[in-house]
Amino acid sequence: MRAFPDAVDVAIVGSGPCGAAYARILSETRPDLRLATFEAGPLLADPPGGHVKNIADPAARERAQRRSEGPGGSRRGRPGTFLLGGEGLPAAAMSTNVGGMGAHWTAACPRPGDSERIGFLPDLDDLLDEAERLLGVSAHAFDDAPFAAEVRKRLAAAFDPGRSEDRRVRPMPLAVRCDPDGALTWSGADVVFGEATRRNERHTLFPEALVTRVLVEDGRACGVLVRDLRDGGEHEVRAARVVVAADALRTPQLLWASGVRPAALGRYLNDQPQVVFAVRLRDVGPLEIDPRGRSRIVRQSGVSWVPFTDAEPFHGQVMQLDASPVPLAPDDVPAPGSIVGLGWFCAKDVRAEDRVEFDDTARDGYGMPAMRIQYRLTVRDEAALDAARAAVRRAASALGEPLDDEPITLPPGASLHYQGTVRMGRADDGTSVCDPSSRVWGVEGLHVAGNGVIPTATACNPTLTSVALAVAGARRIAEEI
Ligand SMILES: Cc1cc2nc3c(=O)[nH]c(=O)nc-3n(C[C@H](O)[C@H](O)[C@H](O)COP(=O)(O)OP(=O)(O)OC[C@H]3O[C@@H](n4cnc5c(N)ncnc54)[C@H](O)[C@@H]3O)c2cc1C
């Protein structure tokens, strides 16, 4: 039987990039504190939280993906994820493993711009800088990709006119390290935890440990109830602070299960409506696959970014196809690196009615309150999708020849970027769940983390922003405790 502590200073629920950011900042700034991270899923890698793409053996990688796909009988989503099920967001998915979705992600880390930004956070840029440090973000991982400059030149001609300097076409910042031998190492929560956390003897990570309840007494969070999924044992762990970083669906689920039910809980749910297309680059010759890279993401065409602007309210990423969800025709044998996938994400028309609801009687595969999604695309969303499809066609004709007649619009939930369900706000006015430091309104000592905290309608990939918000929350705990 595993030993669980009776008490810690900070209990962190969830070991994805956002939970890991709390552990890291607190390990760096307050090594005197006792920290515990509880993670429902299994340990996949050493160091804990490593990205599965860094597992060289394909069979071992596939095993690690399967082990992340939730309780028995879950329906598989993208590799490493399992589907929530239901009609509201048919493609909504989650990962349950040390490192969370951050062990499976594409690692694109664009900064929010224009109305994506959170206007009431004056130090947002400083927080984003810090998030880039934690995630190991670089815009230079594909600097030597031979087609990359040409891809960007063609995209720039189509999109740059009229844009401010910081919103022009550019290389996508990625949480990827490029070693001198050319090997790519993808950042997962392992990079966010970093040596500071791994060396911190006062931090312990508990895999296969499901938190079933945040303990709240007299309006104050005072610990967590943990179920050891290895032997079924229940453990009460007292804590001065509790951080729930259990993704944008399961963070509100745990609050609900704990009787913390502010009016905005689960509401303002937004996923980024997504359009994809595939293009064969015009006038580029075949190249050998770079034999140095252990990842299949080839270094020929790199990853390019068309940033969000208020005038063109979508975010585009153009990348080598094996990293995008567009299937190739079975008989298509392209020159390596000459086919790129285009993924365009829209900012949702954010509404309180779009929500995840919880059932006090039915249970999910972990015995937690079952979730049901109420979600609808509005007329504005349909118009945004029309505009995104037009922009994708424009990008495609700038780049080369599309492989299909029309861009594909993915089903709701496919972006894997769910936001808003525990959103941050400036005031406790019923439209937000937490304050600008991610502290839940009305419950002392309780923080929330993850994409659910983001209050704005973003189209850019959200993890950099949510890690930035986690940095602010962790700094607050470090100051206060
Ligand atoms: C294929 C794929 C590609 C993606 N690409 C990108 C990208 O390019 N850029 C980007 O920004 N984002 C991307 N994402 C999304 C990104 O991975 C997430 O935004 C990020 O992982 C969120 O971090 P998090 O820590 O909030 O949550 P997660 O990483 O989801 O981690 C939450 C953890 O909490 C655990 N948990 C849940 N409930 C409990 C409980 N009750 N007790 C204990 N533990 C619990 C879960 O098991 C999970 O491990 C992608 C995701 C996938 C799957």
Coordinates of C-alpha atoms and ligand atoms in Angstrom, one line a residue:
M1 CA 0.0 0.0 0.0
R2 CA 1.3 3.4 -1.0
A3 CA 1.9 6.0 1.7
F4 CA 0.0 9.3 1.2
P5 CA 0.9 12.3 3.3
D6 CA -1.5 13.4 6.0
A7 CA -0.8 17.1 5.2
V8 CA 1.0 19.2 2.7
D9 CA 1.2 22.9 2.1
V10 CA -0.1 22.8 -1.5
A11 CA -2.1 20.0 -3.1
I12 CA -2.1 20.1 -6.9
V13 CA -4.7 18.1 -8.8
G14 CA -3.5 17.1 -12.3
S15 CA 0.0 16.8 -13.8
G16 CA -0.5 18.4 -17.2
P17 CA 1.5 21.6 -18.1
C18 CA -0.6 23.8 -15.9
G19 CA -0.4 21.7 -12.7
A20 CA 3.3 21.2 -13.5
A21 CA 3.7 25.0 -13.7
Y22 CA 2.4 25.4 -10.2
A23 CA 4.8 22.7 -8.9
R24 CA 7.8 24.4 -10.8
I25 CA 7.2 28.0 -9.7
L26 CA 6.6 26.9 -6.1
S27 CA 9.7 24.6 -6.1
E28 CA 11.8 27.5 -7.4
T29 CA 10.4 30.2 -5.2
R30 CA 9.3 28.4 -2.0
P31 CA 11.5 25.2 -1.6
D32 CA 10.4 25.2 2.1
L33 CA 6.8 24.2 1.1
R34 CA 5.6 20.6 1.0
L35 CA 3.9 20.0 -2.3
A36 CA 2.0 17.0 -3.7
T37 CA 0.7 16.5 -7.2
F38 CA -2.1 14.0 -7.6
E39 CA -2.7 12.6 -11.1
A40 CA -5.5 10.2 -12.0
G41 CA -3.5 8.6 -14.9
P42 CA -0.5 6.3 -15.1
L43 CA 3.2 7.2 -15.3
L44 CA 4.3 6.9 -19.0
A45 CA 7.8 8.1 -19.1
D46 CA 11.0 8.9 -17.2
P47 CA 11.3 11.8 -16.4
P48 CA 7.6 12.0 -15.5
G49 CA 5.4 13.9 -18.0
G50 CA 7.6 13.3 -21.1
H51 CA 6.0 13.7 -24.5
V52 CA 5.2 10.3 -26.2
K53 CA 6.7 11.5 -29.5
N54 CA 10.1 11.3 -27.7
I55 CA 9.6 7.5 -27.3
A56 CA 11.6 6.2 -30.2
D57 CA 10.1 2.7 -30.4
P58 CA 6.7 2.9 -32.2
A59 CA 5.2 -0.1 -30.3
A60 CA 6.2 1.5 -26.9
R61 CA 4.8 4.9 -28.1
E62 CA 1.5 3.2 -29.1
R63 CA 1.3 1.5 -25.6
A64 CA 1.9 4.8 -23.9
Q65 CA -0.9 6.4 -26.0
R66 CA -3.3 3.6 -25.2
R67 CA -2.5 3.9 -21.5
S68 CA -3.6 7.5 -21.6
E69 CA -7.0 6.8 -23.0
G70 CA -9.0 6.6 -19.9
P71 CA -11.0 4.0 -18.1
G72 CA -11.8 0.7 -19.8
G73 CA -14.4 1.0 -22.6
S74 CA -13.6 4.7 -23.3
R75 CA -13.9 5.6 -27.0
R76 CA -10.6 6.5 -28.6
G77 CA -10.2 10.1 -29.9
R78 CA -6.9 11.2 -31.4
P79 CA -4.1 8.9 -30.2
G80 CA -3.5 9.4 -26.5
T81 CA -7.0 10.8 -26.0
F82 CA -10.5 9.4 -25.3
L83 CA -13.8 10.9 -26.2
L84 CA -16.2 12.4 -23.7
G85 CA -19.2 11.2 -25.8
G86 CA -22.5 12.9 -26.4
E87 CA -23.8 15.3 -29.0
G88 CA -22.9 18.8 -27.8
L89 CA -19.2 18.6 -28.6
P90 CA -18.9 15.3 -30.4
A91 CA -15.1 15.4 -30.7
A92 CA -14.4 16.6 -27.1
A93 CA -11.6 14.5 -25.7
M94 CA -9.3 14.2 -22.7
S95 CA -6.1 12.4 -21.7
T96 CA -5.5 10.7 -18.4
N97 CA -1.8 10.2 -17.8
V98 CA 1.1 11.9 -16.1
G99 CA 1.6 15.0 -18.2
G100 CA -2.0 15.1 -19.4
M101 CA -2.7 16.2 -23.0
G102 CA 0.8 17.8 -22.8
A103 CA 2.2 14.3 -23.4
H104 CA 0.4 14.2 -26.8
W105 CA 0.2 17.8 -28.0
T106 CA 1.6 19.4 -31.1
A107 CA 3.4 22.0 -28.9
A108 CA 2.4 25.1 -30.9
C109 CA 2.8 28.1 -28.5
P110 CA 1.6 31.3 -30.2
R111 CA 1.0 34.4 -28.2
P112 CA -2.5 35.8 -28.0
G113 CA -3.1 39.1 -29.9
D114 CA -5.7 41.8 -30.2
S115 CA -8.9 40.8 -28.5
E116 CA -7.5 37.4 -27.6
R117 CA -5.5 39.1 -24.9
I118 CA -6.8 39.5 -21.3
G119 CA -7.1 43.2 -21.0
F120 CA -7.2 43.3 -17.2
L121 CA -3.8 41.6 -16.7
P122 CA -1.2 44.4 -17.0
D123 CA 1.7 41.9 -16.6
L124 CA 0.4 39.5 -19.3
D125 CA 3.6 39.8 -21.4
D126 CA 5.8 39.1 -18.5
L127 CA 3.7 36.0 -17.6
L128 CA 3.9 34.8 -21.2
D129 CA 7.7 35.2 -21.2
E130 CA 7.8 33.1 -18.1
A131 CA 5.5 30.5 -19.7
E132 CA 7.8 30.3 -22.7
R133 CA 10.7 29.6 -20.3
L134 CA 8.8 26.9 -18.5
L135 CA 7.7 25.2 -21.7
G136 CA 11.0 25.6 -23.5
V137 CA 9.5 27.5 -26.4
S138 CA 11.5 28.4 -29.5
A139 CA 10.6 29.9 -32.8
H140 CA 13.8 28.5 -34.3
A141 CA 13.4 24.7 -34.2
F142 CA 12.9 24.5 -37.9
D143 CA 15.2 27.3 -39.0
D144 CA 17.0 25.1 -41.4
A145 CA 13.9 23.6 -43.0
P146 CA 14.5 24.2 -46.7
F147 CA 10.9 24.9 -47.7
A148 CA 10.0 26.9 -44.6
A149 CA 11.0 30.3 -45.9
E150 CA 9.2 29.8 -49.2
V151 CA 6.0 28.7 -47.3
R152 CA 6.2 31.9 -45.2
K153 CA 6.9 34.1 -48.2
R154 CA 3.8 32.8 -50.0
L155 CA 1.6 33.1 -46.9
A156 CA 3.0 36.6 -46.2
A157 CA 2.1 37.8 -49.7
A158 CA -1.5 36.6 -49.1
F159 CA -1.9 37.8 -45.4
D160 CA 0.6 40.5 -44.3
P161 CA -0.7 43.6 -46.1
G162 CA -2.3 45.8 -43.5
R163 CA -1.1 43.9 -40.5
S164 CA 1.0 45.3 -37.7
E165 CA 4.6 43.9 -37.4
D166 CA 3.8 41.5 -34.6
R167 CA 0.8 40.0 -36.4
R168 CA 2.5 39.1 -39.6
V169 CA 3.2 35.6 -40.9
R170 CA 6.1 34.1 -39.0
P171 CA 7.6 30.8 -37.8
M172 CA 5.3 29.1 -35.2
P173 CA 6.8 29.3 -31.7
L174 CA 7.0 25.6 -30.6
A175 CA 7.8 23.9 -27.3
V176 CA 10.5 21.9 -29.0
R177 CA 14.2 21.5 -28.4
C178 CA 16.5 21.0 -31.4
D179 CA 19.7 19.3 -30.4
P180 CA 23.0 19.9 -32.2
D181 CA 22.6 16.5 -34.0
G182 CA 19.2 17.6 -35.4
A183 CA 17.1 15.5 -33.1
L184 CA 13.9 17.1 -31.9
T185 CA 12.7 16.7 -28.3
W186 CA 9.1 17.7 -27.7
S187 CA 8.3 19.5 -24.4
G188 CA 5.8 17.8 -22.2
A189 CA 5.1 18.4 -18.5
D190 CA 8.5 17.0 -17.8
V191 CA 10.1 20.2 -19.2
V192 CA 7.6 22.3 -17.2
F193 CA 8.4 20.4 -14.0
G194 CA 12.1 20.8 -14.8
E195 CA 15.0 19.9 -12.5
A196 CA 13.8 22.4 -9.9
T197 CA 10.8 20.3 -9.2
R198 CA 12.5 16.9 -9.7
R199 CA 15.2 17.8 -7.2
N200 CA 12.7 19.2 -4.7
E201 CA 12.5 16.6 -2.0
R202 CA 9.4 18.3 -0.7
H203 CA 7.5 17.6 -3.9
T204 CA 5.9 14.2 -4.6
L205 CA 4.0 13.2 -7.6
F206 CA 1.3 10.5 -7.1
P207 CA 0.3 8.8 -10.4
E208 CA -3.0 6.8 -10.5
A209 CA -4.3 9.0 -7.7
L210 CA -7.8 10.3 -8.4
V211 CA -8.9 13.3 -6.4
T212 CA -12.6 12.8 -5.8
R213 CA -13.3 15.9 -3.6
V214 CA -11.8 19.1 -2.5
L215 CA -12.4 19.4 1.2
V216 CA -14.0 22.7 2.1
E217 CA -14.6 23.8 5.7
D218 CA -16.0 27.2 6.7
G219 CA -15.6 28.6 3.2
R220 CA -12.0 27.5 3.0
A221 CA -10.3 24.7 1.0
C222 CA -8.4 22.6 3.5
G223 CA -7.4 19.5 1.6
V224 CA -8.4 16.8 -0.9
L225 CA -9.8 13.3 -0.8
V226 CA -7.7 11.0 -2.9
R227 CA -8.6 7.5 -4.2
D228 CA -5.6 5.4 -4.9
L229 CA -6.5 3.8 -8.2
R230 CA -4.0 1.0 -7.5
D231 CA -5.8 -0.5 -4.5
G232 CA -9.0 1.5 -4.1
G233 CA -7.8 3.0 -0.8
E234 CA -9.2 6.5 0.2
H235 CA -6.9 9.1 1.7
E236 CA -7.6 12.5 3.2
V237 CA -4.7 14.9 2.6
R238 CA -5.0 18.2 4.4
A239 CA -3.6 21.2 2.6
A240 CA -3.3 25.0 3.1
R241 CA -3.9 25.6 -0.7
V242 CA -5.5 23.4 -3.3
V243 CA -4.9 23.9 -7.0
V244 CA -7.2 22.1 -9.4
A245 CA -5.5 21.8 -12.8
A246 CA -7.6 18.9 -14.1
D247 CA -8.4 20.2 -17.6
A248 CA -11.3 22.4 -18.7
L249 CA -13.9 19.7 -18.3
R250 CA -12.7 17.9 -15.2
T251 CA -11.7 21.0 -13.2
P252 CA -15.3 22.2 -13.0
Q253 CA -16.4 18.6 -12.5
L254 CA -14.2 18.3 -9.4
L255 CA -15.5 21.7 -8.0
W256 CA -19.0 20.5 -8.6
A257 CA -18.4 17.2 -6.9
S258 CA -17.0 19.2 -3.9
G259 CA -20.1 21.4 -3.6
V260 CA -18.3 24.4 -5.0
R261 CA -20.9 25.6 -7.6
P262 CA -20.6 29.3 -8.5
A263 CA -23.1 30.4 -11.1
A264 CA -20.5 30.6 -13.9
L265 CA -19.1 27.1 -13.2
G266 CA -19.0 25.1 -16.5
R267 CA -20.4 28.0 -18.5
Y268 CA -18.9 30.1 -21.3
L269 CA -17.5 26.8 -22.6
N270 CA -15.8 27.5 -25.9
D271 CA -13.9 25.3 -28.3
Q272 CA -12.3 26.8 -31.4
P273 CA -14.2 25.9 -34.6
Q274 CA -11.6 24.4 -36.9
V275 CA -11.2 24.1 -40.7
V276 CA -8.4 22.0 -42.3
F277 CA -7.1 21.6 -45.8
A278 CA -4.1 19.9 -47.4
V279 CA -2.0 21.4 -50.2
R280 CA 0.8 20.2 -52.4
L281 CA 3.4 23.0 -52.5
R282 CA 3.9 24.4 -56.0
D283 CA 7.3 24.2 -57.6
V284 CA 9.3 22.5 -54.8
G285 CA 11.4 19.5 -55.6
P286 CA 11.6 16.2 -53.7
L287 CA 14.1 16.1 -50.8
E288 CA 15.4 13.2 -48.7
I289 CA 13.8 12.8 -45.3
D290 CA 16.3 14.2 -42.8
P291 CA 17.8 11.0 -41.3
R292 CA 18.8 12.8 -38.1
G293 CA 15.3 13.5 -36.8
R294 CA 13.9 10.9 -34.5
S295 CA 10.5 12.5 -34.9
R296 CA 8.5 11.9 -38.1
I297 CA 7.9 15.7 -38.3
V298 CA 10.2 16.4 -41.1
R299 CA 12.3 19.4 -41.3
Q300 CA 11.4 20.3 -44.8
S301 CA 8.5 22.7 -44.5
G302 CA 8.6 23.7 -40.8
V303 CA 5.6 25.1 -39.0
S304 CA 4.3 28.5 -40.0
W305 CA 1.9 30.8 -38.3
V306 CA -0.7 33.2 -39.5
P307 CA -1.6 35.2 -36.3
F308 CA -5.1 36.1 -35.2
T309 CA -6.1 39.7 -35.7
D310 CA -9.4 41.4 -34.9
A311 CA -9.8 42.1 -38.7
E312 CA -9.1 38.5 -39.6
P313 CA -10.3 36.7 -36.4
F314 CA -8.8 33.3 -36.9
H315 CA -5.4 31.7 -36.3
G316 CA -3.7 29.7 -39.0
Q317 CA -1.0 27.0 -38.7
V318 CA 0.6 25.5 -41.7
M319 CA 2.7 22.4 -41.0
Q320 CA 4.1 19.3 -42.5
L321 CA 1.2 16.9 -42.9
D322 CA 2.1 14.1 -40.6
A323 CA 1.5 16.5 -37.7
S324 CA -1.9 17.5 -38.9
P325 CA -5.2 15.7 -38.9
V326 CA -5.9 15.6 -42.6
P327 CA -5.6 12.1 -44.0
L328 CA -3.6 11.6 -47.2
A329 CA -5.2 9.7 -50.0
P330 CA -4.1 6.0 -49.8
D331 CA -2.5 6.0 -53.2
D332 CA -0.8 9.4 -52.8
V333 CA 3.0 9.2 -52.5
P334 CA 4.1 12.8 -52.1
A335 CA 7.6 14.1 -52.2
P336 CA 8.7 14.3 -48.5
G337 CA 7.8 17.6 -47.0
S338 CA 6.0 18.9 -50.1
I339 CA 2.5 18.5 -48.7
V340 CA 1.4 20.8 -45.9
G341 CA -1.6 20.7 -43.7
L342 CA -3.5 23.9 -43.1
G343 CA -5.3 24.2 -39.8
W344 CA -7.4 27.4 -39.2
F345 CA -9.0 28.0 -35.8
C346 CA -11.8 30.5 -35.1
A347 CA -12.6 32.4 -31.9
K348 CA -16.0 31.2 -30.7
D349 CA -18.9 33.6 -30.0
V350 CA -18.7 33.1 -26.2
R351 CA -22.1 32.6 -24.5
A352 CA -23.1 31.6 -21.0
E353 CA -25.5 29.0 -22.4
D354 CA -22.6 26.9 -23.9
R355 CA -21.7 24.8 -20.9
V356 CA -20.7 21.5 -19.4
E357 CA -23.3 20.2 -16.9
F358 CA -22.9 17.7 -14.2
D359 CA -25.2 15.0 -13.0
D360 CA -25.6 14.3 -9.3
T361 CA -27.0 10.8 -9.9
A362 CA -25.1 9.4 -13.0
R363 CA -21.4 8.7 -12.9
D364 CA -18.6 8.7 -15.4
G365 CA -15.9 5.9 -15.8
Y366 CA -14.1 7.3 -12.8
G367 CA -17.1 7.5 -10.6
M368 CA -17.2 11.3 -10.9
P369 CA -20.4 13.2 -11.8
A370 CA -21.3 12.5 -15.4
M371 CA -20.9 15.3 -17.8
R372 CA -23.3 16.5 -20.5
I373 CA -22.5 19.3 -22.9
Q374 CA -24.9 22.0 -24.1
Y375 CA -23.3 23.7 -27.0
R376 CA -24.3 25.5 -30.2
L377 CA -22.6 27.4 -33.0
T378 CA -24.3 30.8 -33.4
V379 CA -24.9 32.8 -36.6
R380 CA -21.7 34.7 -35.8
D381 CA -19.8 31.4 -35.5
E382 CA -21.1 30.2 -38.9
A383 CA -20.0 33.5 -40.4
A384 CA -16.6 33.1 -38.8
L385 CA -16.3 29.6 -40.2
D386 CA -17.3 30.9 -43.7
A387 CA -14.5 33.6 -43.4
A388 CA -12.0 30.9 -42.2
R389 CA -12.8 28.7 -45.1
A390 CA -12.3 31.6 -47.5
A391 CA -8.9 32.4 -45.7
V392 CA -7.9 28.7 -46.0
R393 CA -8.7 28.7 -49.7
R394 CA -6.6 31.9 -50.1
A395 CA -3.7 30.4 -48.2
A396 CA -4.0 27.2 -50.3
S397 CA -3.9 28.9 -53.6
A398 CA -0.9 31.0 -52.5
L399 CA 0.9 27.8 -51.5
G400 CA 0.1 25.4 -54.3
E401 CA -2.5 22.9 -55.3
P402 CA -5.1 21.7 -52.8
L403 CA -5.6 17.9 -52.5
D404 CA -9.4 18.3 -52.0
D405 CA -12.0 20.5 -53.6
E406 CA -13.1 22.2 -50.4
P407 CA -11.7 22.7 -46.9
I408 CA -13.0 20.3 -44.2
T409 CA -14.8 21.8 -41.3
L410 CA -14.1 19.6 -38.2
P411 CA -16.9 18.6 -35.7
P412 CA -17.2 20.8 -32.6
G413 CA -14.6 19.8 -30.0
A414 CA -12.0 18.8 -32.5
S415 CA -9.6 21.6 -31.6
L416 CA -9.0 20.0 -28.2
H417 CA -8.8 23.6 -26.9
Y418 CA -11.7 23.9 -24.4
Q419 CA -11.9 27.2 -22.5
G420 CA -14.0 29.3 -20.3
T421 CA -15.5 26.8 -17.9
V422 CA -13.7 28.2 -14.8
R423 CA -13.0 31.6 -16.3
M424 CA -11.2 34.4 -14.7
G425 CA -12.8 37.8 -14.1
R426 CA -12.1 41.1 -12.7
A427 CA -15.0 41.0 -10.2
D428 CA -17.2 38.4 -8.6
D429 CA -20.3 39.3 -10.7
G430 CA -21.6 35.9 -11.6
T431 CA -19.8 35.7 -14.9
S432 CA -16.5 34.3 -13.7
V433 CA -15.3 31.6 -11.3
C434 CA -12.0 33.0 -10.2
D435 CA -10.1 36.2 -9.8
P436 CA -7.1 37.4 -11.8
S437 CA -4.8 35.2 -9.6
S438 CA -7.0 32.2 -10.4
R439 CA -8.4 32.1 -6.8
V440 CA -11.9 30.8 -6.8
W441 CA -14.3 33.5 -5.7
G442 CA -15.8 32.9 -2.3
V443 CA -13.6 29.9 -1.4
E444 CA -10.3 30.8 0.4
G445 CA -7.3 28.7 -0.6
L446 CA -8.7 27.2 -3.8
H447 CA -7.1 27.9 -7.2
V448 CA -8.1 26.7 -10.6
A449 CA -5.8 26.2 -13.6
G450 CA -5.8 25.2 -17.2
N451 CA -7.5 26.4 -20.4
G452 CA -10.8 26.7 -18.6
V453 CA -9.4 29.8 -16.8
I454 CA -9.0 31.8 -20.1
P455 CA -11.9 34.4 -20.2
T456 CA -11.4 35.7 -23.7
A457 CA -12.5 34.1 -27.0
T458 CA -9.1 33.0 -28.3
A459 CA -8.4 31.3 -31.6
C460 CA -4.7 30.6 -30.9
N461 CA -3.6 27.4 -29.2
P462 CA -4.2 28.1 -25.5
T463 CA -1.5 26.3 -23.5
L464 CA 1.0 29.1 -23.4
T465 CA -1.6 31.4 -22.1
S466 CA -2.9 29.0 -19.5
V467 CA 0.6 28.2 -18.3
A468 CA 1.1 32.0 -18.0
L469 CA -2.0 32.3 -15.9
A470 CA -0.8 29.4 -13.7
V471 CA 2.5 31.3 -13.2
A472 CA 0.5 34.2 -11.8
G473 CA -1.5 31.9 -9.5
A474 CA 1.6 30.1 -8.3
R475 CA 3.4 33.4 -7.6
R476 CA 0.4 34.5 -5.6
I477 CA 0.5 31.3 -3.4
A478 CA 4.2 31.8 -2.9
E479 CA 3.6 35.3 -1.6
E480 CA 0.6 34.5 0.5
I481 CA 1.3 31.2 2.2
Ligands
LIG1 C1 -3.1 15.9 -30.1 C2 -3.1 17.2 -29.3 C3 -2.5 18.3 -29.9 C4 -2.5 19.5 -29.2 N1 -1.8 20.5 -29.7 C5 -1.7 21.7 -29.0 C6 -0.9 22.7 -29.5 O1 -0.2 22.6 -30.5 N2 -0.9 23.9 -28.7 C7 -1.6 24.0 -27.6 O2 -1.5 25.1 -27.0 N3 -2.3 23.0 -27.1 C8 -2.4 21.8 -27.8 N4 -3.2 20.8 -27.3 C9 -3.9 21.0 -26.0 C10 -2.9 21.0 -24.8 O3 -2.3 19.7 -24.7 C11 -3.6 21.4 -23.6 O4 -4.0 22.7 -23.7 C12 -2.7 21.3 -22.3 O5 -2.3 20.0 -22.1 C13 -3.6 21.7 -21.1 O6 -2.8 21.5 -19.9 P1 -3.5 21.3 -18.5 O7 -2.5 21.0 -17.6 O8 -4.5 22.4 -18.3 O9 -4.5 20.0 -18.8 P2 -4.1 18.5 -19.2 O10 -2.8 18.5 -19.9 O11 -5.3 18.0 -19.9 O12 -3.9 17.7 -17.8 C14 -4.9 17.6 -16.9 C15 -4.6 16.3 -16.1 O13 -5.5 16.3 -15.0 C16 -5.8 14.9 -14.7 N5 -7.0 14.8 -13.9 C17 -8.3 15.1 -14.3 N6 -9.1 14.9 -13.3 C18 -8.4 14.5 -12.2 C19 -8.7 14.2 -10.9 N7 -10.0 14.3 -10.4 N8 -7.7 13.8 -10.0 C20 -6.4 13.7 -10.5 N9 -6.1 14.0 -11.8 C21 -7.1 14.5 -12.6 C22 -5.9 14.3 -16.0 O14 -5.7 12.9 -16.0 C23 -4.8 15.0 -16.8 O15 -3.6 14.3 -16.8 C24 -3.2 19.6 -27.9 C25 -3.8 18.4 -27.4 C26 -3.7 17.2 -28.0 C27 -4.3 16.0 -27.4

